[in-house]
C-alpha cells in the first residue's frame, strides 16, 4: 500500500492541498473531521501552546508528547512532525535517530526540518532510512537569530537564487514536499512550478500547491501581540473562551451554578 506521504506527493497538480498545525487530541480530531490533507505537529507549539517567545526551547520530548496526542485525534490523516532545534543540526547520526524516534514513539508519518544546503545530507540519510521528509525554506524560525527577526525572505536577486537552489537541492535529496514560509509570491510561484514535489506556502501567496496555517492563528486562539499579514482569522476562540469563563465565574459566585439539573440525588 502506498504511504500517506507518497500519496500526498502524487497530488501535485490537483486541487490545492490543505495543511494545518495540530498539537493535541481535540485539534487533530477537528482537523481530521474537517478533511484536511495533512496535519503538522509543528514546533510552533513552543509559541502557541507552551508560551515561549520562539521555537528554540522546544525539545524532542515535547514533540513526542504532543505528536502522540495528535495521532490519537487524527489516526487516518498524514501527520508530519517537526524535528526541533538541535535535534538534527549536530550530526547526520543524531538527525537519523531523532527522526526515527518521532516515527517510533510519536506516531509520525513523516518529519520536517528547516534549511537548505547545510541539511541536505541529513535529508538524504533520513530518506534512505525509509522516513519521508518535508523540507522548510524561507523564514525558518529555528534560525531566527541569524535571520534578524520574523521578516520576508528572498527579496534580493541573490537571496531569491539561493532559495531556488536550496529548493532544487532538497527535492534532489529526496524531500516529498516543501514548506515555503514568508517569501514573495512571484518567487514562491516560480519555485512551485520548477519542482515536481508539492510546495506548501505560509505567507508565500496563491501560486503554491497548498497552504498551511498555525491552527491557533486561524482560530483566533493565539495571544500573539500582532498576527502576521498572511494569516486569515476564521474565528475568535480567545473571546469565546473568555466570555464563557466570565459567565461561569458569575454563575458560581451568584449561586446560579450548579442548578438542579447538574446535581445527583440519593
Ligand atoms: O512549526 C510550524 O508550525 C511550522 C509552520 C509554520 C509551517 O513550521
PDB file of C-alpha atoms and ligand atoms in Angstrom:
ATOM      1  CA  UNK A   1       0.000   0.000   0.000  1.00  0.00           C
ATOM      2  CA  UNK A   2       1.244   3.492  -0.868  1.00  0.00           C
ATOM      3  CA  UNK A   3       2.217   5.546   2.202  1.00  0.00           C
ATOM      4  CA  UNK A   4       0.343   8.717   3.135  1.00  0.00           C
ATOM      5  CA  UNK A   5       3.350  10.938   2.344  1.00  0.00           C
ATOM      6  CA  UNK A   6       3.765   9.454  -1.131  1.00  0.00           C
ATOM      7  CA  UNK A   7       0.091   9.841  -1.909  1.00  0.00           C
ATOM      8  CA  UNK A   8       0.336  13.490  -0.732  1.00  0.00           C
ATOM      9  CA  UNK A   9       3.266  13.953  -3.087  1.00  0.00           C
ATOM     10  CA  UNK A  10       1.368  12.490  -6.010  1.00  0.00           C
ATOM     11  CA  UNK A  11      -1.386  15.086  -5.603  1.00  0.00           C
ATOM     12  CA  UNK A  12       0.746  17.905  -7.020  1.00  0.00           C
ATOM     13  CA  UNK A  13      -1.119  19.478  -9.910  1.00  0.00           C
ATOM     14  CA  UNK A  14      -4.533  18.715  -8.373  1.00  0.00           C
ATOM     15  CA  UNK A  15      -6.668  20.944  -6.123  1.00  0.00           C
ATOM     16  CA  UNK A  16      -4.628  22.967  -3.577  1.00  0.00           C
ATOM     17  CA  UNK A  17      -3.512  20.841  -0.618  1.00  0.00           C
ATOM     18  CA  UNK A  18      -4.671  21.827   2.867  1.00  0.00           C
ATOM     19  CA  UNK A  19      -2.373  21.511   5.857  1.00  0.00           C
ATOM     20  CA  UNK A  20      -2.861  22.886   9.364  1.00  0.00           C
ATOM     21  CA  UNK A  21      -0.920  22.524  12.576  1.00  0.00           C
ATOM     22  CA  UNK A  22      -2.344  20.442  15.431  1.00  0.00           C
ATOM     23  CA  UNK A  23      -0.667  19.631  18.713  1.00  0.00           C
ATOM     24  CA  UNK A  24      -3.191  17.646  20.703  1.00  0.00           C
ATOM     25  CA  UNK A  25      -6.136  15.244  20.518  1.00  0.00           C
ATOM     26  CA  UNK A  26      -9.058  17.684  20.090  1.00  0.00           C
ATOM     27  CA  UNK A  27      -7.449  19.939  17.472  1.00  0.00           C
ATOM     28  CA  UNK A  28      -6.130  16.972  15.476  1.00  0.00           C
ATOM     29  CA  UNK A  29      -9.556  15.396  15.643  1.00  0.00           C
ATOM     30  CA  UNK A  30     -11.244  18.600  14.442  1.00  0.00           C
ATOM     31  CA  UNK A  31      -8.729  18.828  11.579  1.00  0.00           C
ATOM     32  CA  UNK A  32      -9.348  15.217  10.536  1.00  0.00           C
ATOM     33  CA  UNK A  33     -13.121  15.676  10.749  1.00  0.00           C
ATOM     34  CA  UNK A  34     -12.756  18.785   8.536  1.00  0.00           C
ATOM     35  CA  UNK A  35     -10.983  16.616   5.952  1.00  0.00           C
ATOM     36  CA  UNK A  36      -7.618  18.428   5.796  1.00  0.00           C
ATOM     37  CA  UNK A  37      -4.930  16.712   3.702  1.00  0.00           C
ATOM     38  CA  UNK A  38      -2.205  16.813   6.360  1.00  0.00           C
ATOM     39  CA  UNK A  39      -1.637  17.916   9.922  1.00  0.00           C
ATOM     40  CA  UNK A  40       1.653  19.324  11.084  1.00  0.00           C
ATOM     41  CA  UNK A  41       2.761  18.890  14.666  1.00  0.00           C
ATOM     42  CA  UNK A  42       4.915  21.981  14.305  1.00  0.00           C
ATOM     43  CA  UNK A  43       7.479  23.206  16.769  1.00  0.00           C
ATOM     44  CA  UNK A  44       5.344  26.375  16.708  1.00  0.00           C
ATOM     45  CA  UNK A  45       3.737  24.580  19.649  1.00  0.00           C
ATOM     46  CA  UNK A  46       6.525  26.295  21.588  1.00  0.00           C
ATOM     47  CA  UNK A  47       4.871  29.651  20.864  1.00  0.00           C
ATOM     48  CA  UNK A  48       1.169  28.894  20.821  1.00  0.00           C
ATOM     49  CA  UNK A  49       0.852  26.080  23.379  1.00  0.00           C
ATOM     50  CA  UNK A  50       3.851  26.375  25.696  1.00  0.00           C
ATOM     51  CA  UNK A  51       4.078  30.183  25.759  1.00  0.00           C
ATOM     52  CA  UNK A  52       7.725  30.546  24.691  1.00  0.00           C
ATOM     53  CA  UNK A  53       8.745  33.558  22.614  1.00  0.00           C
ATOM     54  CA  UNK A  54      10.451  31.348  19.978  1.00  0.00           C
ATOM     55  CA  UNK A  55      10.626  27.709  18.912  1.00  0.00           C
ATOM     56  CA  UNK A  56      14.181  27.284  20.229  1.00  0.00           C
ATOM     57  CA  UNK A  57      13.325  25.856  23.686  1.00  0.00           C
ATOM     58  CA  UNK A  58      11.165  23.053  22.223  1.00  0.00           C
ATOM     59  CA  UNK A  59      12.629  19.594  22.909  1.00  0.00           C
ATOM     60  CA  UNK A  60      12.342  16.152  21.356  1.00  0.00           C
ATOM     61  CA  UNK A  61      10.358  15.060  24.431  1.00  0.00           C
ATOM     62  CA  UNK A  62       7.861  17.909  23.815  1.00  0.00           C
ATOM     63  CA  UNK A  63       7.472  16.845  20.182  1.00  0.00           C
ATOM     64  CA  UNK A  64       6.948  13.174  21.048  1.00  0.00           C
ATOM     65  CA  UNK A  65       4.433  14.028  23.783  1.00  0.00           C
ATOM     66  CA  UNK A  66       2.338  16.247  21.504  1.00  0.00           C
ATOM     67  CA  UNK A  67       2.527  14.063  18.420  1.00  0.00           C
ATOM     68  CA  UNK A  68       1.282  11.014  20.349  1.00  0.00           C
ATOM     69  CA  UNK A  69      -1.781  13.021  21.398  1.00  0.00           C
ATOM     70  CA  UNK A  70      -2.350  14.397  17.886  1.00  0.00           C
ATOM     71  CA  UNK A  71      -2.030  10.887  16.408  1.00  0.00           C
ATOM     72  CA  UNK A  72      -4.864   9.663  18.625  1.00  0.00           C
ATOM     73  CA  UNK A  73      -7.052  12.503  17.329  1.00  0.00           C
ATOM     74  CA  UNK A  74      -6.190  12.017  13.652  1.00  0.00           C
ATOM     75  CA  UNK A  75      -5.413   8.347  13.032  1.00  0.00           C
ATOM     76  CA  UNK A  76      -6.122   8.487   9.283  1.00  0.00           C
ATOM     77  CA  UNK A  77      -4.534  11.798   8.207  1.00  0.00           C
ATOM     78  CA  UNK A  78      -0.941  12.339   7.062  1.00  0.00           C
ATOM     79  CA  UNK A  79       0.851  13.578  10.200  1.00  0.00           C
ATOM     80  CA  UNK A  80       4.132  15.429   9.700  1.00  0.00           C
ATOM     81  CA  UNK A  81       6.159  16.158  12.855  1.00  0.00           C
ATOM     82  CA  UNK A  82       8.838  18.833  13.202  1.00  0.00           C
ATOM     83  CA  UNK A  83      12.368  17.937  14.217  1.00  0.00           C
ATOM     84  CA  UNK A  84      13.013  20.639  16.856  1.00  0.00           C
ATOM     85  CA  UNK A  85      16.053  22.902  17.203  1.00  0.00           C
ATOM     86  CA  UNK A  86      19.329  21.000  17.728  1.00  0.00           C
ATOM     87  CA  UNK A  87      17.757  17.596  17.068  1.00  0.00           C
ATOM     88  CA  UNK A  88      19.297  17.380  13.559  1.00  0.00           C
ATOM     89  CA  UNK A  89      21.876  20.177  13.272  1.00  0.00           C
ATOM     90  CA  UNK A  90      24.678  18.456  15.218  1.00  0.00           C
ATOM     91  CA  UNK A  91      25.231  15.352  13.076  1.00  0.00           C
ATOM     92  CA  UNK A  92      23.678  13.096  10.478  1.00  0.00           C
ATOM     93  CA  UNK A  93      23.543  10.301  13.041  1.00  0.00           C
ATOM     94  CA  UNK A  94      21.591  12.378  15.579  1.00  0.00           C
ATOM     95  CA  UNK A  95      19.247  13.554  12.844  1.00  0.00           C
ATOM     96  CA  UNK A  96      18.521   9.962  11.868  1.00  0.00           C
ATOM     97  CA  UNK A  97      17.979   8.788  15.457  1.00  0.00           C
ATOM     98  CA  UNK A  98      15.653  11.672  16.269  1.00  0.00           C
ATOM     99  CA  UNK A  99      13.671  11.279  13.044  1.00  0.00           C
ATOM    100  CA  UNK A 100      13.318   7.575  13.886  1.00  0.00           C
ATOM    101  CA  UNK A 101      12.132   8.465  17.394  1.00  0.00           C
ATOM    102  CA  UNK A 102       9.379  10.736  16.024  1.00  0.00           C
ATOM    103  CA  UNK A 103       8.198   7.823  13.858  1.00  0.00           C
ATOM    104  CA  UNK A 104       8.534   5.073  16.506  1.00  0.00           C
ATOM    105  CA  UNK A 105       7.389   6.913  19.623  1.00  0.00           C
ATOM    106  CA  UNK A 106       5.453   9.877  18.199  1.00  0.00           C
ATOM    107  CA  UNK A 107       3.493   8.007  15.536  1.00  0.00           C
ATOM    108  CA  UNK A 108       4.633  10.382  12.765  1.00  0.00           C
ATOM    109  CA  UNK A 109       4.158   9.520   9.083  1.00  0.00           C
ATOM    110  CA  UNK A 110       6.893  11.969   8.075  1.00  0.00           C
ATOM    111  CA  UNK A 111       9.246  14.524   9.611  1.00  0.00           C
ATOM    112  CA  UNK A 112      10.000  18.137   8.711  1.00  0.00           C
ATOM    113  CA  UNK A 113      13.250  20.014   9.128  1.00  0.00           C
ATOM    114  CA  UNK A 114      14.413  23.526   8.299  1.00  0.00           C
ATOM    115  CA  UNK A 115      17.163  24.663   5.953  1.00  0.00           C
ATOM    116  CA  UNK A 116      18.778  24.006   2.594  1.00  0.00           C
ATOM    117  CA  UNK A 117      22.330  23.009   1.673  1.00  0.00           C
ATOM    118  CA  UNK A 118      23.620  22.582   5.263  1.00  0.00           C
ATOM    119  CA  UNK A 119      20.982  19.910   5.985  1.00  0.00           C
ATOM    120  CA  UNK A 120      20.855  18.156   2.599  1.00  0.00           C
ATOM    121  CA  UNK A 121      22.996  15.270   3.899  1.00  0.00           C
ATOM    122  CA  UNK A 122      20.563  14.816   6.837  1.00  0.00           C
ATOM    123  CA  UNK A 123      17.606  14.725   4.455  1.00  0.00           C
ATOM    124  CA  UNK A 124      19.312  12.064   2.295  1.00  0.00           C
ATOM    125  CA  UNK A 125      20.183   9.864   5.274  1.00  0.00           C
ATOM    126  CA  UNK A 126      16.689  10.075   6.783  1.00  0.00           C
ATOM    127  CA  UNK A 127      15.022   9.349   3.436  1.00  0.00           C
ATOM    128  CA  UNK A 128      17.396   6.414   2.840  1.00  0.00           C
ATOM    129  CA  UNK A 129      16.260   5.011   6.184  1.00  0.00           C
ATOM    130  CA  UNK A 130      12.714   4.958   4.808  1.00  0.00           C
ATOM    131  CA  UNK A 131      11.396   8.077   6.561  1.00  0.00           C
ATOM    132  CA  UNK A 132       9.616  10.684   4.392  1.00  0.00           C
ATOM    133  CA  UNK A 133      10.989  14.213   4.850  1.00  0.00           C
ATOM    134  CA  UNK A 134       9.293  17.565   4.260  1.00  0.00           C
ATOM    135  CA  UNK A 135      11.679  20.490   3.758  1.00  0.00           C
ATOM    136  CA  UNK A 136      11.173  24.044   5.047  1.00  0.00           C
ATOM    137  CA  UNK A 137      12.759  27.129   3.454  1.00  0.00           C
ATOM    138  CA  UNK A 138      12.345  30.907   3.556  1.00  0.00           C
ATOM    139  CA  UNK A 139      11.619  32.169   7.036  1.00  0.00           C
ATOM    140  CA  UNK A 140      12.963  29.322   9.134  1.00  0.00           C
ATOM    141  CA  UNK A 141      12.048  30.160  12.761  1.00  0.00           C
ATOM    142  CA  UNK A 142      14.810  27.991  14.272  1.00  0.00           C
ATOM    143  CA  UNK A 143      17.337  30.360  12.628  1.00  0.00           C
ATOM    144  CA  UNK A 144      15.549  33.481  13.832  1.00  0.00           C
ATOM    145  CA  UNK A 145      18.657  34.954  15.453  1.00  0.00           C
ATOM    146  CA  UNK A 146      20.576  34.589  12.214  1.00  0.00           C
ATOM    147  CA  UNK A 147      17.733  35.996  10.091  1.00  0.00           C
ATOM    148  CA  UNK A 148      17.412  39.007  12.385  1.00  0.00           C
ATOM    149  CA  UNK A 149      13.689  38.624  13.068  1.00  0.00           C
ATOM    150  CA  UNK A 150      10.457  37.372  11.533  1.00  0.00           C
ATOM    151  CA  UNK A 151      10.731  39.041   8.129  1.00  0.00           C
ATOM    152  CA  UNK A 152      10.108  38.261   4.478  1.00  0.00           C
ATOM    153  CA  UNK A 153      12.921  36.250   2.854  1.00  0.00           C
ATOM    154  CA  UNK A 154      14.197  36.074  -0.732  1.00  0.00           C
ATOM    155  CA  UNK A 155      13.642  39.718  -1.639  1.00  0.00           C
ATOM    156  CA  UNK A 156      17.010  40.353  -3.295  1.00  0.00           C
ATOM    157  CA  UNK A 157      18.067  38.563  -6.516  1.00  0.00           C
ATOM    158  CA  UNK A 158      20.882  36.745  -4.647  1.00  0.00           C
ATOM    159  CA  UNK A 159      18.598  35.625  -1.818  1.00  0.00           C
ATOM    160  CA  UNK A 160      15.969  34.509  -4.339  1.00  0.00           C
ATOM    161  CA  UNK A 161      18.557  32.474  -6.284  1.00  0.00           C
ATOM    162  CA  UNK A 162      19.765  30.872  -3.058  1.00  0.00           C
ATOM    163  CA  UNK A 163      16.212  29.828  -2.196  1.00  0.00           C
ATOM    164  CA  UNK A 164      15.673  28.392  -5.692  1.00  0.00           C
ATOM    165  CA  UNK A 165      18.933  26.421  -5.464  1.00  0.00           C
ATOM    166  CA  UNK A 166      18.092  25.138  -1.978  1.00  0.00           C
ATOM    167  CA  UNK A 167      14.608  24.092  -3.079  1.00  0.00           C
ATOM    168  CA  UNK A 168      16.048  22.127  -6.019  1.00  0.00           C
ATOM    169  CA  UNK A 169      18.640  20.504  -3.748  1.00  0.00           C
ATOM    170  CA  UNK A 170      16.007  19.446  -1.206  1.00  0.00           C
ATOM    171  CA  UNK A 171      13.967  17.839  -3.972  1.00  0.00           C
ATOM    172  CA  UNK A 172      17.082  16.031  -5.266  1.00  0.00           C
ATOM    173  CA  UNK A 173      17.900  14.924  -1.716  1.00  0.00           C
ATOM    174  CA  UNK A 174      14.549  13.142  -1.523  1.00  0.00           C
ATOM    175  CA  UNK A 175      12.031  15.510   0.151  1.00  0.00           C
ATOM    176  CA  UNK A 176       8.442  14.549  -0.697  1.00  0.00           C
ATOM    177  CA  UNK A 177       7.179  18.127  -0.158  1.00  0.00           C
ATOM    178  CA  UNK A 178       8.458  21.548   0.807  1.00  0.00           C
ATOM    179  CA  UNK A 179       7.143  24.332   3.040  1.00  0.00           C
ATOM    180  CA  UNK A 180       7.958  27.871   1.891  1.00  0.00           C
ATOM    181  CA  UNK A 181       7.437  30.463   4.598  1.00  0.00           C
ATOM    182  CA  UNK A 182       7.202  34.229   4.149  1.00  0.00           C
ATOM    183  CA  UNK A 183       8.593  34.729   0.647  1.00  0.00           C
ATOM    184  CA  UNK A 184       7.321  36.964  -2.175  1.00  0.00           C
ATOM    185  CA  UNK A 185       4.511  35.421  -4.205  1.00  0.00           C
ATOM    186  CA  UNK A 186       6.348  35.550  -7.552  1.00  0.00           C
ATOM    187  CA  UNK A 187       9.352  33.691  -6.151  1.00  0.00           C
ATOM    188  CA  UNK A 188       7.204  31.044  -4.447  1.00  0.00           C
ATOM    189  CA  UNK A 189       5.221  30.518  -7.648  1.00  0.00           C
ATOM    190  CA  UNK A 190       8.424  30.066  -9.675  1.00  0.00           C
ATOM    191  CA  UNK A 191       9.761  27.563  -7.162  1.00  0.00           C
ATOM    192  CA  UNK A 192       6.469  25.641  -7.093  1.00  0.00           C
ATOM    193  CA  UNK A 193       6.461  25.485 -10.908  1.00  0.00           C
ATOM    194  CA  UNK A 194      10.066  24.343 -11.090  1.00  0.00           C
ATOM    195  CA  UNK A 195       9.697  21.406  -8.668  1.00  0.00           C
ATOM    196  CA  UNK A 196       7.881  18.116  -9.091  1.00  0.00           C
ATOM    197  CA  UNK A 197       7.049  17.911  -5.351  1.00  0.00           C
ATOM    198  CA  UNK A 198       4.222  19.914  -3.717  1.00  0.00           C
ATOM    199  CA  UNK A 199       5.213  23.308  -2.341  1.00  0.00           C
ATOM    200  CA  UNK A 200       3.088  24.291   0.655  1.00  0.00           C
ATOM    201  CA  UNK A 201       3.048  28.007   1.357  1.00  0.00           C
ATOM    202  CA  UNK A 202       2.635  30.036   4.513  1.00  0.00           C
ATOM    203  CA  UNK A 203       2.868  33.699   3.644  1.00  0.00           C
ATOM    204  CA  UNK A 204       4.039  32.660   0.164  1.00  0.00           C
ATOM    205  CA  UNK A 205       0.998  33.586  -1.912  1.00  0.00           C
ATOM    206  CA  UNK A 206      -1.526  31.742  -4.034  1.00  0.00           C
ATOM    207  CA  UNK A 207       0.852  30.149  -6.560  1.00  0.00           C
ATOM    208  CA  UNK A 208       1.897  27.319  -4.234  1.00  0.00           C
ATOM    209  CA  UNK A 209       0.478  23.788  -4.414  1.00  0.00           C
ATOM    210  CA  UNK A 210      -1.138  24.137  -0.998  1.00  0.00           C
ATOM    211  CA  UNK A 211      -1.345  26.207   2.173  1.00  0.00           C
ATOM    212  CA  UNK A 212      -0.533  25.707   5.833  1.00  0.00           C
ATOM    213  CA  UNK A 213      -1.505  27.871   8.813  1.00  0.00           C
ATOM    214  CA  UNK A 214      -0.922  27.630  12.541  1.00  0.00           C
ATOM    215  CA  UNK A 215      -4.267  26.479  13.951  1.00  0.00           C
ATOM    216  CA  UNK A 216      -4.223  28.901  16.899  1.00  0.00           C
ATOM    217  CA  UNK A 217      -3.820  31.822  14.473  1.00  0.00           C
ATOM    218  CA  UNK A 218      -6.694  30.805  12.214  1.00  0.00           C
ATOM    219  CA  UNK A 219      -8.997  30.058  15.146  1.00  0.00           C
ATOM    220  CA  UNK A 220      -8.164  33.286  16.994  1.00  0.00           C
ATOM    221  CA  UNK A 221      -6.837  31.269  19.948  1.00  0.00           C
ATOM    222  CA  UNK A 222      -3.483  32.992  19.999  1.00  0.00           C
ATOM    223  CA  UNK A 223      -2.155  35.620  22.363  1.00  0.00           C
ATOM    224  CA  UNK A 224       0.440  36.930  19.887  1.00  0.00           C
ATOM    225  CA  UNK A 225       0.652  40.739  20.062  1.00  0.00           C
ATOM    226  CA  UNK A 226       0.250  41.003  16.292  1.00  0.00           C
ATOM    227  CA  UNK A 227      -0.638  38.301  13.778  1.00  0.00           C
ATOM    228  CA  UNK A 228       1.408  38.153  10.562  1.00  0.00           C
ATOM    229  CA  UNK A 229      -0.249  39.726   7.498  1.00  0.00           C
ATOM    230  CA  UNK A 230      -0.575  36.305   5.843  1.00  0.00           C
ATOM    231  CA  UNK A 231      -2.949  34.915   8.489  1.00  0.00           C
ATOM    232  CA  UNK A 232      -6.676  34.799   7.823  1.00  0.00           C
ATOM    233  CA  UNK A 233      -8.526  34.520  11.128  1.00  0.00           C
ATOM    234  CA  UNK A 234     -11.700  32.420  10.838  1.00  0.00           C
ATOM    235  CA  UNK A 235     -12.908  32.547  14.447  1.00  0.00           C
ATOM    236  CA  UNK A 236     -12.190  34.231  17.762  1.00  0.00           C
ATOM    237  CA  UNK A 237     -11.829  31.394  20.225  1.00  0.00           C
ATOM    238  CA  UNK A 238      -9.944  33.548  22.729  1.00  0.00           C
ATOM    239  CA  UNK A 239     -13.018  35.788  23.032  1.00  0.00           C
ATOM    240  CA  UNK A 240     -15.430  32.834  23.125  1.00  0.00           C
ATOM    241  CA  UNK A 241     -13.363  31.228  25.905  1.00  0.00           C
ATOM    242  CA  UNK A 242     -13.037  34.452  27.909  1.00  0.00           C
ATOM    243  CA  UNK A 243     -16.783  35.168  27.699  1.00  0.00           C
ATOM    244  CA  UNK A 244     -17.701  31.595  28.661  1.00  0.00           C
ATOM    245  CA  UNK A 245     -15.330  31.689  31.636  1.00  0.00           C
ATOM    246  CA  UNK A 246     -16.680  35.058  32.816  1.00  0.00           C
ATOM    247  CA  UNK A 247     -20.219  33.659  32.635  1.00  0.00           C
ATOM    248  CA  UNK A 248     -19.163  30.548  34.571  1.00  0.00           C
ATOM    249  CA  UNK A 249     -17.474  32.659  37.240  1.00  0.00           C
ATOM    250  CA  UNK A 250     -20.621  34.854  37.541  1.00  0.00           C
ATOM    251  CA  UNK A 251     -22.861  31.778  37.823  1.00  0.00           C
ATOM    252  CA  UNK A 252     -20.742  30.215  40.573  1.00  0.00           C
ATOM    253  CA  UNK A 253     -20.460  33.466  42.509  1.00  0.00           C
ATOM    254  CA  UNK A 254     -24.167  34.222  42.267  1.00  0.00           C
ATOM    255  CA  UNK A 255     -25.305  30.672  43.090  1.00  0.00           C
ATOM    256  CA  UNK A 256     -26.861  30.037  39.613  1.00  0.00           C
ATOM    257  CA  UNK A 257     -24.495  27.107  39.094  1.00  0.00           C
ATOM    258  CA  UNK A 258     -24.836  24.269  39.877  1.00  0.00           C
ATOM    259  CA  UNK A 259     -28.614  24.162  39.309  1.00  0.00           C
ATOM    260  CA  UNK A 260     -30.960  21.235  39.981  1.00  0.00           C
ATOM    261  CA  UNK A 261     -30.181  19.577  36.605  1.00  0.00           C
ATOM    262  CA  UNK A 262     -26.476  19.408  37.445  1.00  0.00           C
ATOM    263  CA  UNK A 263     -26.950  17.580  40.773  1.00  0.00           C
ATOM    264  CA  UNK A 264     -27.261  13.936  41.798  1.00  0.00           C
ATOM    265  CA  UNK A 265     -29.894  12.753  44.297  1.00  0.00           C
ATOM    266  CA  UNK A 266     -29.821   9.845  46.692  1.00  0.00           C
TER     267      UNK A 266
HETATM  268  O1  LIG B   1       6.089  24.906  13.295  1.00  0.00           O
HETATM  269  C1  LIG B   1       5.248  25.224  12.452  1.00  0.00           C
HETATM  270  O2  LIG B   1       4.063  25.436  12.738  1.00  0.00           O
HETATM  271  C2  LIG B   1       5.682  25.366  11.077  1.00  0.00           C
HETATM  272  C3  LIG B   1       4.722  26.026  10.133  1.00  0.00           C
HETATM  273  C4  LIG B   1       4.761  27.487  10.355  1.00  0.00           C
HETATM  274  C5  LIG B   1       4.987  25.664   8.732  1.00  0.00           C
HETATM  275  O3  LIG B   1       6.767  25.014  10.743  1.00  0.00           O
END
